[in-house]
XYZ file of C-alpha atoms in Angstrom:
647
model
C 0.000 0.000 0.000
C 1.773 3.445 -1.196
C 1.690 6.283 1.171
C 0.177 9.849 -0.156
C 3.478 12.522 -0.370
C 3.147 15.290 2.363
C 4.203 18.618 1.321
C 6.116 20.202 4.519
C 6.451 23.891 5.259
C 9.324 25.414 7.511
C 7.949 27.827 10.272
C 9.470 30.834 7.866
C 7.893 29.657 4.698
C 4.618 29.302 6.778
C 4.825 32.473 8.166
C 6.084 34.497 4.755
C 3.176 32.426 3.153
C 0.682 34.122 5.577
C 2.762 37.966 5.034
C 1.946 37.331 1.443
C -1.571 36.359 1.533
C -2.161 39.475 4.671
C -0.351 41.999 1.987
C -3.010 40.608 -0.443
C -5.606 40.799 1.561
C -4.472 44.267 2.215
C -4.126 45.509 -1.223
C -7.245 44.112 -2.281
C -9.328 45.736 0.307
C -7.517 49.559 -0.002
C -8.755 49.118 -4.241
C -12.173 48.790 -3.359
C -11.956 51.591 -0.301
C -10.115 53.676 -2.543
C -11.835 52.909 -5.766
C -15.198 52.097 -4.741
C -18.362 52.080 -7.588
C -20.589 54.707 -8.676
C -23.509 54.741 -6.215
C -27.259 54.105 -8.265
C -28.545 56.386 -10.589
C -31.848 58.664 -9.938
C -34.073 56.605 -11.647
C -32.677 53.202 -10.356
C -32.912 54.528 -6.725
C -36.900 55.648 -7.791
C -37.696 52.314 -9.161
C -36.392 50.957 -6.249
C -38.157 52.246 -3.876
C -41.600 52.038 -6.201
C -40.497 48.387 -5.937
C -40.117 48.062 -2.205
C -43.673 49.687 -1.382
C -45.514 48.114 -3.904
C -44.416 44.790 -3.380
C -43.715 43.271 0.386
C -40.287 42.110 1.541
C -41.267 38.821 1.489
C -42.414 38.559 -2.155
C -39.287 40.720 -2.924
C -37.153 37.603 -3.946
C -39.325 34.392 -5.510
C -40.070 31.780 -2.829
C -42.936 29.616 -2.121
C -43.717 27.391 0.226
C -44.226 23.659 0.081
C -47.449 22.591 -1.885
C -48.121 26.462 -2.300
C -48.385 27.499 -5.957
C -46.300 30.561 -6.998
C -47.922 34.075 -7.210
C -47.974 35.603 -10.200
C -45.724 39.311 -10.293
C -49.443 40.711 -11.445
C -51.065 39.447 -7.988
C -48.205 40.663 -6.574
C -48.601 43.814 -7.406
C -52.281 43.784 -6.816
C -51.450 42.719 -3.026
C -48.924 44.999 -2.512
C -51.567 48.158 -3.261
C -54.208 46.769 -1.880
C -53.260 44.557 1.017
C -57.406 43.692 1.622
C -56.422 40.767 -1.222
C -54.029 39.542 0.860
C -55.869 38.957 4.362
C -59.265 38.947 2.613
C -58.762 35.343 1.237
C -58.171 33.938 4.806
C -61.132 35.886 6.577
C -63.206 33.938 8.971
C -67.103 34.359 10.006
C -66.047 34.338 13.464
C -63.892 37.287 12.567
C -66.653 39.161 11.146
C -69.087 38.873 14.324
C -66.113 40.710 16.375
C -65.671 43.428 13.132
C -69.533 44.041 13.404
C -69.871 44.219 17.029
C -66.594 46.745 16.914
C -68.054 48.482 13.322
C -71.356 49.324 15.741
C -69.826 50.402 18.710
C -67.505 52.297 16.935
C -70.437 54.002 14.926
C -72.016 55.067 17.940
C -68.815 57.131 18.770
C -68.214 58.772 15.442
C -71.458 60.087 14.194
C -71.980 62.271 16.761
C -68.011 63.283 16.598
C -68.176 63.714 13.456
C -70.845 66.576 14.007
C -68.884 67.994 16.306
C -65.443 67.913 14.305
C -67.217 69.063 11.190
C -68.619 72.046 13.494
C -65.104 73.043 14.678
C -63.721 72.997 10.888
C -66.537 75.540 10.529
C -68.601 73.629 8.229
C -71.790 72.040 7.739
C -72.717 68.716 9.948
C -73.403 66.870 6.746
C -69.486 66.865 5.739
C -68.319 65.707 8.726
C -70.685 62.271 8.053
C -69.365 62.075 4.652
C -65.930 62.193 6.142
C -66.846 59.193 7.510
C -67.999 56.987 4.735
C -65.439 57.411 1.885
C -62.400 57.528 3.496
C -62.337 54.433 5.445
C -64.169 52.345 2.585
C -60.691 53.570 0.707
C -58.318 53.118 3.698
C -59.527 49.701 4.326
C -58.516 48.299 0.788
C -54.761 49.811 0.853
C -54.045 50.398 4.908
C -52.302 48.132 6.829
C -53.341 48.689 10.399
C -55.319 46.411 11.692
C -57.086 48.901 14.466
C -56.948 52.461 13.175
C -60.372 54.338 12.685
C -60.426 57.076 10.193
C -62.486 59.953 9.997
C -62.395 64.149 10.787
C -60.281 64.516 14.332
C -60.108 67.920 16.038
C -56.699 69.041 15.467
C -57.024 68.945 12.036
C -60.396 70.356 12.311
C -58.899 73.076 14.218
C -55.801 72.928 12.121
C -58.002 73.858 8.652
C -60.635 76.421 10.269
C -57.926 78.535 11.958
C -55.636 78.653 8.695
C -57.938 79.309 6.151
C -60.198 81.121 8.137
C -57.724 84.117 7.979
C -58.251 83.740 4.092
C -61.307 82.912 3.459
C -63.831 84.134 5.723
C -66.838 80.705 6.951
C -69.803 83.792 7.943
C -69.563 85.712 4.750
C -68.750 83.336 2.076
C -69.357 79.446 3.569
C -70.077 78.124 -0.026
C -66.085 79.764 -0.849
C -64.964 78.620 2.306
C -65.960 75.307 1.650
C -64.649 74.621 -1.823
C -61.867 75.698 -0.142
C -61.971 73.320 2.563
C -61.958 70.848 -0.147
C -59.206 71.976 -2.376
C -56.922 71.423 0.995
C -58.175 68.516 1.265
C -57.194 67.318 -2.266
C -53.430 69.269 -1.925
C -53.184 66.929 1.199
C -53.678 63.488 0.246
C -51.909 64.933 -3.231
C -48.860 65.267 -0.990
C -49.336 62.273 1.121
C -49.078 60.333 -1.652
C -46.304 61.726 -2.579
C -44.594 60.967 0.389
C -44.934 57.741 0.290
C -44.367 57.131 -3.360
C -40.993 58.523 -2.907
C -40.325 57.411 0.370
C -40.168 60.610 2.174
C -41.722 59.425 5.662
C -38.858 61.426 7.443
C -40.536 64.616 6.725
C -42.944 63.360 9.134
C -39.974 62.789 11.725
C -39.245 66.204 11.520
C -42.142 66.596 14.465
C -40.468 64.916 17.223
C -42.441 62.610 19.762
C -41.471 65.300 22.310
C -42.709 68.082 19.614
C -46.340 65.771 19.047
C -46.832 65.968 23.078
C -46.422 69.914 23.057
C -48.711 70.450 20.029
C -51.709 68.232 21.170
C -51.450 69.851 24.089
C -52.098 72.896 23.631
C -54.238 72.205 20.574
C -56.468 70.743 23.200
C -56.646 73.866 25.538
C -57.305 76.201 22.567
C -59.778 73.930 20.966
C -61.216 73.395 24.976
C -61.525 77.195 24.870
C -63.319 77.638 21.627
C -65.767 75.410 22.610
C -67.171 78.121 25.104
C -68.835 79.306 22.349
C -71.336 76.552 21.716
C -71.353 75.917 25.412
C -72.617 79.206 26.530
C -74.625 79.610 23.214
C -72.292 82.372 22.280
C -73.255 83.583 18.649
C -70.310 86.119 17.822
C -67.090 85.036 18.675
C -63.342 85.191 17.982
C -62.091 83.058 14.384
C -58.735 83.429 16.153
C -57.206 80.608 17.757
C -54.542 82.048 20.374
C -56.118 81.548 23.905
C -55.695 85.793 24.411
C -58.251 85.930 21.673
C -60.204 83.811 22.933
C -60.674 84.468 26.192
C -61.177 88.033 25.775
C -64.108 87.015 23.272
C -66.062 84.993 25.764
C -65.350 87.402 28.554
C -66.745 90.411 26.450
C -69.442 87.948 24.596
C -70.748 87.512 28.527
C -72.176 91.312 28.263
C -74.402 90.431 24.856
C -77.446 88.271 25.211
C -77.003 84.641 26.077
C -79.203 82.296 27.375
C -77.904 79.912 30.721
C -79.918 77.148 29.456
C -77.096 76.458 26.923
C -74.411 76.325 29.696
C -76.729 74.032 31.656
C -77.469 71.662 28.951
C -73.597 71.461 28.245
C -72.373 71.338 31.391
C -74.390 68.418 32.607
C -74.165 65.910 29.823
C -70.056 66.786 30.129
C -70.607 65.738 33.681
C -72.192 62.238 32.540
C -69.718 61.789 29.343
C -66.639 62.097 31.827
C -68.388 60.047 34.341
C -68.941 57.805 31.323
C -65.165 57.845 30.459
C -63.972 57.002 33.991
C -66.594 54.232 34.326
C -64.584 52.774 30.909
C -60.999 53.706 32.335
C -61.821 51.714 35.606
C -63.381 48.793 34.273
C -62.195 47.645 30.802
C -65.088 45.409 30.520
C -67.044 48.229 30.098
C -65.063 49.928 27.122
C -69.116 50.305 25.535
C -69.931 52.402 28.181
C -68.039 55.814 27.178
C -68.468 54.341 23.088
C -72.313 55.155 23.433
C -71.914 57.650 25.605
C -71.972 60.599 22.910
C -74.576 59.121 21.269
C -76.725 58.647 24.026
C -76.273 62.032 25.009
C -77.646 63.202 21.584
C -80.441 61.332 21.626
C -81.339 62.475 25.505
C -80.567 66.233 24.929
C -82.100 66.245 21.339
C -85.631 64.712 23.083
C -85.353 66.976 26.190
C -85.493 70.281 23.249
C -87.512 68.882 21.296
C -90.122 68.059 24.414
C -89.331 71.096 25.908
C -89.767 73.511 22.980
C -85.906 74.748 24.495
C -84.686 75.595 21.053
C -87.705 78.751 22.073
C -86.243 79.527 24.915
C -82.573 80.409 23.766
C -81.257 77.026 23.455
C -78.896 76.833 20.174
C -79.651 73.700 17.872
C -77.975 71.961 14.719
C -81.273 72.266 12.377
C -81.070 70.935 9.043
C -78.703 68.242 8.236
C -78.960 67.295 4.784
C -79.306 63.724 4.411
C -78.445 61.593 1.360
C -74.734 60.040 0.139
C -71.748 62.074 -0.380
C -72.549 64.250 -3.567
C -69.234 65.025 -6.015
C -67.262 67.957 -5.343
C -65.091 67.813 -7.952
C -66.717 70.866 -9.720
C -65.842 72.428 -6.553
C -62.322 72.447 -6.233
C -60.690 75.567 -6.981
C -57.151 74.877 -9.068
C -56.541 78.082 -10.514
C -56.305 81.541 -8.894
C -54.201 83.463 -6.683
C -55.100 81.142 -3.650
C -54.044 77.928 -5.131
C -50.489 79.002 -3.598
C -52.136 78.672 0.119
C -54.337 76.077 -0.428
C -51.009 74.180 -1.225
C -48.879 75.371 1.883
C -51.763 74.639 3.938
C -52.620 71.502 2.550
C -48.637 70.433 2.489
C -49.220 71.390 6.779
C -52.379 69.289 6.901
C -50.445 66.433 4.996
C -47.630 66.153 7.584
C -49.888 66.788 11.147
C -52.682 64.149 9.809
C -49.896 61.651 8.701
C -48.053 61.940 12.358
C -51.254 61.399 14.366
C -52.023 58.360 12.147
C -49.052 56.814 11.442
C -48.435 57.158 15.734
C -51.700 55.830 16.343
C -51.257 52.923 14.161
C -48.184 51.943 15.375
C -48.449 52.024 18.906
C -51.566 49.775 18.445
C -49.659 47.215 15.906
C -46.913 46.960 18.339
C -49.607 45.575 21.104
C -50.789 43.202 18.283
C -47.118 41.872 17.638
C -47.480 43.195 13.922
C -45.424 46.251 12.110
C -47.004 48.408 9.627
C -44.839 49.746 6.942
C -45.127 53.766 6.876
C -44.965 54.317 3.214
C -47.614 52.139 2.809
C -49.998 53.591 5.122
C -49.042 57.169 3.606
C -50.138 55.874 -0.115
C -53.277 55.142 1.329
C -53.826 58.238 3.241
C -53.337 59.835 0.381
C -55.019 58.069 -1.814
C -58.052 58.342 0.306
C -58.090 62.100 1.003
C -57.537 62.593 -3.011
C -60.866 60.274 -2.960
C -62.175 62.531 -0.068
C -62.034 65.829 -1.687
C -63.610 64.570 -4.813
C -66.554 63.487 -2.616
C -67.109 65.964 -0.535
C -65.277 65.157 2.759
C -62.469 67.196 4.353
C -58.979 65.836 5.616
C -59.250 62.496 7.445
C -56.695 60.410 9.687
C -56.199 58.215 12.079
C -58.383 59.015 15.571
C -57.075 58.052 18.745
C -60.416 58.348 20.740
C -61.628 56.146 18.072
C -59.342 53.439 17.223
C -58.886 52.970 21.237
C -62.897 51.862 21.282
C -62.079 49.580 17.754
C -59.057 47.934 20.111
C -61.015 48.014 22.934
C -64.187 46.231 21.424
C -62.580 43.245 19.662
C -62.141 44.261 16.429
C -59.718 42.136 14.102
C -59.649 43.539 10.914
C -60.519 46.772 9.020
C -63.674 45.475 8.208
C -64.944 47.279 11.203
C -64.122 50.421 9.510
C -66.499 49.280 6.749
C -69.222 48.394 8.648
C -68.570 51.792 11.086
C -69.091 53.350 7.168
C -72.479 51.888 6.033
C -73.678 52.938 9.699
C -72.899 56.581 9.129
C -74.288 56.115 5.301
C -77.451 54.502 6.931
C -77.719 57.332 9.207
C -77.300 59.557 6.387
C -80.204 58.420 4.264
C -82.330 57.647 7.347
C -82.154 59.556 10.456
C -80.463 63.135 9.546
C -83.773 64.801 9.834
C -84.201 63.644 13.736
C -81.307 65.709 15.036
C -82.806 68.654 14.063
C -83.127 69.612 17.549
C -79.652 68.755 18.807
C -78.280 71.923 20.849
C -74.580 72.361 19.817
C -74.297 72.853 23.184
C -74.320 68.617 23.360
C -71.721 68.795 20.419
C -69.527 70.943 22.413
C -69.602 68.913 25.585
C -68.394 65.830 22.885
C -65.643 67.696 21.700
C -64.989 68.721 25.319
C -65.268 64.952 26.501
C -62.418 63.841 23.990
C -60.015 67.021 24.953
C -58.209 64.417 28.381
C -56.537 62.511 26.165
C -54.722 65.014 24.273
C -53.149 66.232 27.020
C -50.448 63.474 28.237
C -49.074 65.550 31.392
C -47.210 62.292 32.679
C -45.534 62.335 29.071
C -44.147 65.678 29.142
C -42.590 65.411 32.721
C -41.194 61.715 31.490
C -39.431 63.654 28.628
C -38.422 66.154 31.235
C -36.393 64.010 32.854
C -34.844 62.026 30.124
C -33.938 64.963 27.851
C -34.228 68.743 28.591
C -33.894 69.818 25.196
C -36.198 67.906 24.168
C -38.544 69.222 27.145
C -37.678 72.712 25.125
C -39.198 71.318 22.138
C -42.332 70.285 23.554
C -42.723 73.354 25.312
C -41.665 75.656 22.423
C -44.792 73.754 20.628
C -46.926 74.366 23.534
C -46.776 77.930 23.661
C -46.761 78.512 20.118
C -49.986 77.084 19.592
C -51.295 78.640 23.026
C -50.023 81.950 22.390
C -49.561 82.178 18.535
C -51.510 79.889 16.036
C -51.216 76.250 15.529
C -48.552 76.834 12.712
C -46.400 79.159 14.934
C -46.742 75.962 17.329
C -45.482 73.272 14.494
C -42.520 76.109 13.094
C -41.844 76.678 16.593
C -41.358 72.799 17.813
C -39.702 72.229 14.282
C -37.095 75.076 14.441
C -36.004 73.775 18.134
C -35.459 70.213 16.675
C -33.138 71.277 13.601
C -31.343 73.697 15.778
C -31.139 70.647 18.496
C -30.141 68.645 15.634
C -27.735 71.384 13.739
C -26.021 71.965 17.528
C -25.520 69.133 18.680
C -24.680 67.133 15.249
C -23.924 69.247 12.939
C -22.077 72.559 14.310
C -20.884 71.319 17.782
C -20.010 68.056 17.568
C -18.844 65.911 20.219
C -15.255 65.605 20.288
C -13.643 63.063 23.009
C -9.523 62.752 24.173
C -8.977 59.232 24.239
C -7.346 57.001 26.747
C -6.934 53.255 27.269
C -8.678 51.820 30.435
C -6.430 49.970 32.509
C -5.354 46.770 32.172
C -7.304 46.071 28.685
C -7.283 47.524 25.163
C -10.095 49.478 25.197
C -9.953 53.023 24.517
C -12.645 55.482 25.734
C -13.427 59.288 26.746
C -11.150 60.882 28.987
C -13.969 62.462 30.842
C -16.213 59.798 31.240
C -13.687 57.574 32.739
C -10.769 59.497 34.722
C -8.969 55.930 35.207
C -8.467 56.071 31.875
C -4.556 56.430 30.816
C -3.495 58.698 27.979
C -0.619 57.366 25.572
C 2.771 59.184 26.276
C 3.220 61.458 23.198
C -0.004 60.701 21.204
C -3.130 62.695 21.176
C -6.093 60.439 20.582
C -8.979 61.671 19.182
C -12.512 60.354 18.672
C -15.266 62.751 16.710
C -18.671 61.857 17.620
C -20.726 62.958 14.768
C -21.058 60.913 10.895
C -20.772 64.333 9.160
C -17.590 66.215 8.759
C -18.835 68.847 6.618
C -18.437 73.033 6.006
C -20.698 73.073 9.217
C -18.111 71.659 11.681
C -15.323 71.083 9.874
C -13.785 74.511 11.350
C -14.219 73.690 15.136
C -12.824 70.499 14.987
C -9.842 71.729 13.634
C -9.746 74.883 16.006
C -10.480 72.639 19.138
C -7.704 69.976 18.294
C -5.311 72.605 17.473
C -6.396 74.331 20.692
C -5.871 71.089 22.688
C -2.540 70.845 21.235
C -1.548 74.068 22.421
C -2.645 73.757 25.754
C 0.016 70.273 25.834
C 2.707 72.526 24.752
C 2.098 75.146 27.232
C 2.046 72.815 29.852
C 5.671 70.951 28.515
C 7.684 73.605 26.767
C 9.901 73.181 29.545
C 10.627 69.412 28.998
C 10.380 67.478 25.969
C 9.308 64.084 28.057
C 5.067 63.401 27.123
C 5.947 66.347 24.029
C 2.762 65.303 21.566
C 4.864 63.736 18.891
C 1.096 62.152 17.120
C -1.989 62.874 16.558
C -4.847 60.170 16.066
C -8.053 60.886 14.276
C -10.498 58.060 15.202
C -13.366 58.829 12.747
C -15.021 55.334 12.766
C -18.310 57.126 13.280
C -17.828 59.695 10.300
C -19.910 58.364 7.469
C -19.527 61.267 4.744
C -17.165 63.785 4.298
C -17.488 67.030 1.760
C -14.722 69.090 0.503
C -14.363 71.697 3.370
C -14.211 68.650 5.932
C -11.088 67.683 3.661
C -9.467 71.141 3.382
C -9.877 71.326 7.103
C -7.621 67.829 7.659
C -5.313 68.806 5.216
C -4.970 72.572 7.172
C -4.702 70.627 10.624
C -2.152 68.317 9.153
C 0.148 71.364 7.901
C -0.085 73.009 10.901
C 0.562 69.935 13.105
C 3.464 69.557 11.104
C 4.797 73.071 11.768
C 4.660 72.261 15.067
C 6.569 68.777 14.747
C 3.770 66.822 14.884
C 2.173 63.801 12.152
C -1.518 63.601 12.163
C -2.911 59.753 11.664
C -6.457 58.708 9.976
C -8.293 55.760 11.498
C -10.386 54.799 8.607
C -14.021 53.088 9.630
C -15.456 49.450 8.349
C -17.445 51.012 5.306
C -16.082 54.209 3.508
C -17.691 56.568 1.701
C -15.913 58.165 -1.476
C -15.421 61.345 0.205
C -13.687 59.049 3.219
C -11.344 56.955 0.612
C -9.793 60.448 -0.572
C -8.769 61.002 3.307
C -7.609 57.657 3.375
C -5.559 57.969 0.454
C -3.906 61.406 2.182
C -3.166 60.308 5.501
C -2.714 56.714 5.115
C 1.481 56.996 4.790
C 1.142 59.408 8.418
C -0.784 56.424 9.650
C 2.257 54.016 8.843
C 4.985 57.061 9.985
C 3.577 56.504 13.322
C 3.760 52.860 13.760
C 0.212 51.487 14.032
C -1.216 49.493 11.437
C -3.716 50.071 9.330
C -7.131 49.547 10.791
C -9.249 47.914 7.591
C-alpha cells in the first residue's frame, strides 16, 4: 500500500506564506476603499423604492412554500396596493361577528363626533358624516393597520378652520370657504401620496415625539376654549385661535345676550360623558360604556329640546342636516387663482400633522398586536383616500385616537370594522339626519370637550423632562406657540427647536472626546467619562462623535484639536518628556465627508506639522468616497507613526 506525499512547510515559509496572503488581503481591500463604484442612478434609486412599497419584503425575492403554488408578479402587485387581497382570502365568520360588534360600537362614537369635528372645521354637519364613509371604505382596501379608525379629528379640524379662516372668511362666504376646505383637502392626500411614493416618511420625523406631546397639548386647551362658544350659546365670537383671543371674546361675549340654558345643557351631559369615560378607564369590561356615551347624550338632549320647545327659549340647535350620500365635489375644487399658492402650503401642513397622528396611532396599536405596519404604505393610502375625499365631498381624514382605542377596545380584528362603522354613518345619512334637528350644539360641544383628556399626556411631558431637557424645550416651544400664537407658529416653533437641536448638537458642535486606554485592557474610551483612563505618552487620541464632517463643523474640529494641542505645549515647553509627537483621528463614526471637511484635515495636518507633529487617519469598516480620498492622504502618516492600518 503506497503512502500519499506530504508537502512540509518550515515555520518561515509558513509564516512568509501568511505575510503574502495578509499583503493581499491588504491591497485588495484599499482598491475597493479607494476605488469604490458609482452609487445608483436617480431613476434606479426611484424604481427601487416604487419596488419596495408596492411589493412586500417577502415577495421581494421568488419563494414559495411547500405545496403552495407561486404568485404571479401581477397578484403581486395587486397585493402589494391593496393589502385587503391579501388577508381577505383567509377571513373567517367568526372574525366578522367581532368586526360588526366593533363596526357598531364604533359608529355610535363617530357620528356624533363627526358633528362635532365638522362644526369646529366651521362647516356644515353633513361633511363631517361624509368624512366618515369614503375615506375608510378607501383606507380599508390599501391600509395596513389592523385597528386604526379614520375619519375628521379635532386638530385637524382646528388645524383647517384657523388657517384658512384668515383667508377665506366661513360667515360671509361658507359656499367659498368650503370649496376651499376641499381643495386642501385634495393638496393633502396629493402630498401624502407623494410621500410615500418617494419614500419621504422622514418629513414626518421632523415633528419629534417630544414636539407631538407639546402640540396636542395645547391644541387641546385652545380647541377646549373655543368650545365656550357653543357651550354658553355664544353667537359672535373670535375666528382666532390664540387663547388671548379667545378668552377676551367669551369674557366680552358675557355682556351680549345669552341664554344659561345652553351652559346648563352642556355642562351636565359633560358631567355624565366624563363620568362615562372614567366608568370605561376603571373597568375595561365596560369599554361600551363611554363608546355610546356621545350618542346617548344626543339622543337624551335632542328629546329633552324637542319636548321642551328649548330651542324657544334660547337654546342653540344643529337644524337641518342634509341627508343623502356624499354628492361630487369635484366641480368644486378651486385649481386656478391666486389662492391655489395657500391652499397648497396649507394643505402640504395638513399632509404632515394628519400623517403623524395616524401613522403614531397605528403603530403604537400594531406593536400591542405583535405586527409592524410599513409607513410608506400607510401614507399611499392616506393619500389616496383624502384625493378620494375631496372629490366626494369630505375634508382631511386620519387616524383618531379616541376612536381606534374603542375599535381595540371592542374586539375588532380587521378593518372590516371600519367598513361596517361606514355603512352605519351612510345609513344614518339616508335615514335619520332629519331627527337631530333639535340637537343643541351645546351637546356637540360637551363631545368635543369629553375627547379634549386625552390630548393632554401631562405624565408624558414630565417623562421627557427628565430624560432629555432639550427635548422638554421642544415640547414646550410647541406648547406655547400654539397657546399663544396659532397652531402653525406651534409646528414652526417645535420644528425650528429640533433642527437647531439637531444642527447643535450634530452638525455645528459636535462631540469631540480625548482618548485614553482603560487599565489593564485595550479598550480606549473618553477621557472624561472615565478618569482611570490612561493617555498614551506622546499621542493625542482623538474620537469625533458625529457621521458628518462637513463646512458646518469642519472649522471647530480643527480649532479645538489645534487648541488642545496648544494647551500640551504650554504645559511641557519646559521638557520634551510626554511632548505630543502624534496625533490620532479616530473617525469610525464619520460616514460622509465634503470638501471643506477635507481642506480642514489637510490645514490641521500642515499646521501639526509646523509644530513637529504627524496627524494619523483611522479609517471606519465602510467608507464613503469622500472618506477613501482622506484615506488615500493620511494613510502613509498612519504608517509614519507605527500602528497598522485599521481595515
Amino acid at each position: 500500500m503506497s503512502s500519499q506525499p506530504v508537502e512540509t512547510f518550515s515555520v518561515e515559509e509558513q509564516r512568509r506564506k501568511l505575510d503574502v496572503e495578509d499583503a493581499t488581503g491588504q491591497l485588495e481591500r484599499a482598491q475597493w476603499v479607494l476605488n469604490s463604484p458609482d452609487p445608483p442612478g436617480l431613476l434606479q434609486e426611484i424604481g427601487s423604492s416604487v419596488r419596495e412599497i408596492i411589493f412586500s419584503h417577502g415577495n421581494k425575492h421568488a419563494s414559495s412554500a411547500a405545496g403552495q403554488k407561486k404568485q404571479s408578479r401581477a397578484m403581486k402587485l395587486l397585493q402589494g396596493i391593496f393589502p385587503i387581497l391579501r388577508w381577505g382570502r383567509d377571513y373567517k365568520v367568526s372574525e366578522f361577528k367581532n368586526d360588526l360588534m366593533a363596526g357598531l360600537t364604533l359608529a355610535s362614537l363617530s357620528i356624533p363626533q363627526s358633528i362635532g369635528y365638522a362644526n369646529l372645521a366651521k362647516l356644515d354637519p353633513q361633511y363631517g358624516l361624509y368624512t366618515s364613509v369614503i375615506p375608510p371604505l378607501i383606507y380599508t382596501v390599501m391600509g395596513s393597520s389592523r385597528e386604526i379608525a379614520i375619519g375628521p379629528v379635532a386638530v385637524v379640524s382646528m388645524l383647517l378652520s384657523s388657517m384658512i379662516g384668515e383667508i377665506q372668511d366661513p360667515l360671509a362666504d361658507p359656499i367659498a370657504y368650503r370649496n376651499f376646505v376641499f381643495t386642501v383637502t385634495l393638496f393633502a392626500g396629493t402630498f401624502q401620496a407623494i410621500f410615500g411614493l418617494f419614500r419621504l416618511g422622514f418629513l414626518v420625523d421632523f415633528l419629534s415625539h417630544a414636539s407631538i406631546v407639546g402640540f396636542m397639548g395645547g391644541a387641546a386647551i385652545v380647541i377646549g376654549l373655543q368650545q365656550l362658544k357653543g357651550l354658553l350659546g355664544i353667537r359672535h365670537f373670535t375666528t382666532k385661535t390664540d387663547v388671548v383671543s379667545v378668552l377676551h371674546s367669551a369674557f366680552t361675549s358675557i355682556h351680549h345676550p345669552w341664554s344659561p340654558l345652553n351652559f346648563v345643557l352642556g355642562c351636565s351631559f359633560l358631567i355624565f360623558l366624563l363620568f362615562a369615560r372614567f366608568i370605561g378607564k376603571k373597568n375595561k369590561k365596560l369599554f361600551w360604556f363611554p363608546a355610546i356615551a356621545p350618542l346617548v347624550s344626543v339622543i337624551l338632549s335632542t328629546l329633552i329640546v324637542y319636548l321642551t320647545k328649548a330651542d324657544k327659549h334660547g337654546v342653540n340647535i344643529v337644524r337641518h342636516i342634509k341627508g343623502g350620500l356624499n354628492r361630487s365635489s369635484i366641480h368644486d375644487l378651486q385649481l386656478s387663482g391666486p389662492q391655489v399658492g395657500q391652499a397648497a402650503k396649507i394643505g402640504l401642513i395638513s399632509a404632515i400633522v394628519a400623517l403623524t397622528e395616524a401613522i403614531a396611532v397605528g403603530r403604537s396599536f400594531a406593536s400591542i398586536k405583535g405586527y409592524h405596519i410599513d409607513g410608506n404604505k400607510e401614507m399611499l393610502a392616506m393619500g389616496f383616500m383624502n384625493i378620494a375625499g375631496s372629490l366626494s365631498s369630505c375634508y382631511v381624514a386620519t387616524g383618531s385616537f379616541s376612536r381606534t382605542a374603542v375599535n381595540f377596545s371592542a374586539g375588532c380584528k380587521t378593518l372590516v370594522s371600519n367598513i361596517v362603522m361606514a355603512i352605519t354613518v351612510l345609513v344614518s345619512l339616508e335615514l335619520f339626519t332629519a331627527l337631530l334637528y333639535y340637537t343643541p350644539t351645546a351637546i356637540l360641544a360637551s363631545i368635543i370637550l369629553s375627547a379634549l383628556p386625552g390630548l393632554i399626556d401631562i405624565r408624558e411631558a414630565y417623562y421627557i423632562w427628565k430624560v432629555d431637557k432639550l427635548d422638554f424645550i421642544a415640547c414646550i416651544g410647541a406648547f406655547f406657540g400654539v397657546l399663544f400664537a396659532s397652531v402653525e407658529i406651534g409646528l414652526l416653533a417645535a420644528v425650528t427647536i429640533s433642527f437647531a437641536r439637531i444642527l447643535l448638537m450634530n452638525a455645528i458642535r459636535p462631540g469631540i472626546e480625548t482618548l485614553g486606554r482603560l487599565p489593564r485592557a485595550d479598550v480606549y474610551c473618553d477621557m472624561d467619562q472615565y478618569p482611570m483612563a490612561i493617555k498614551t505618552p506622546g499621542i493625542l487620541a482623538v474620537r469625533i462623535n458625529s457621521a458628518l464632517l462637513c463646512f458646518a463643523n469642519a472649522n471647530f474640529i480643527r480649532e479645538r484639536i489645534l487648541r488642545w494641542v496648544a494647551e500640551e505645549l504650554d504645559e511641557r515647553k519646559d521638557s520634551t518628556e510626554g511632548r505630543i509627537q502624534a496625533v490620532i483621528l479616530d473617525m469610525s463614526n464619520v460616514m460622509n465627508i465634503d470638501t471643506a471637511g477635507i481642506l480642514a484635515l489637510e490645514e490641521l495636518h500642515k499646521e501639526l506639522l509646523l509644530h513637529g507633529n504627524t496627524i494619523s487617519h483611522s479609517q471606519p469598516q465602510v467608507a464613503s468616497d469622500s472618506q477613501a480620498k482622506v484615506g488615500r492622504v493620511y494613510r502613509q502618516d498612519w504608517k509614519r507613526v507605527g500602528f497598522p492600518d485599521r481595515q
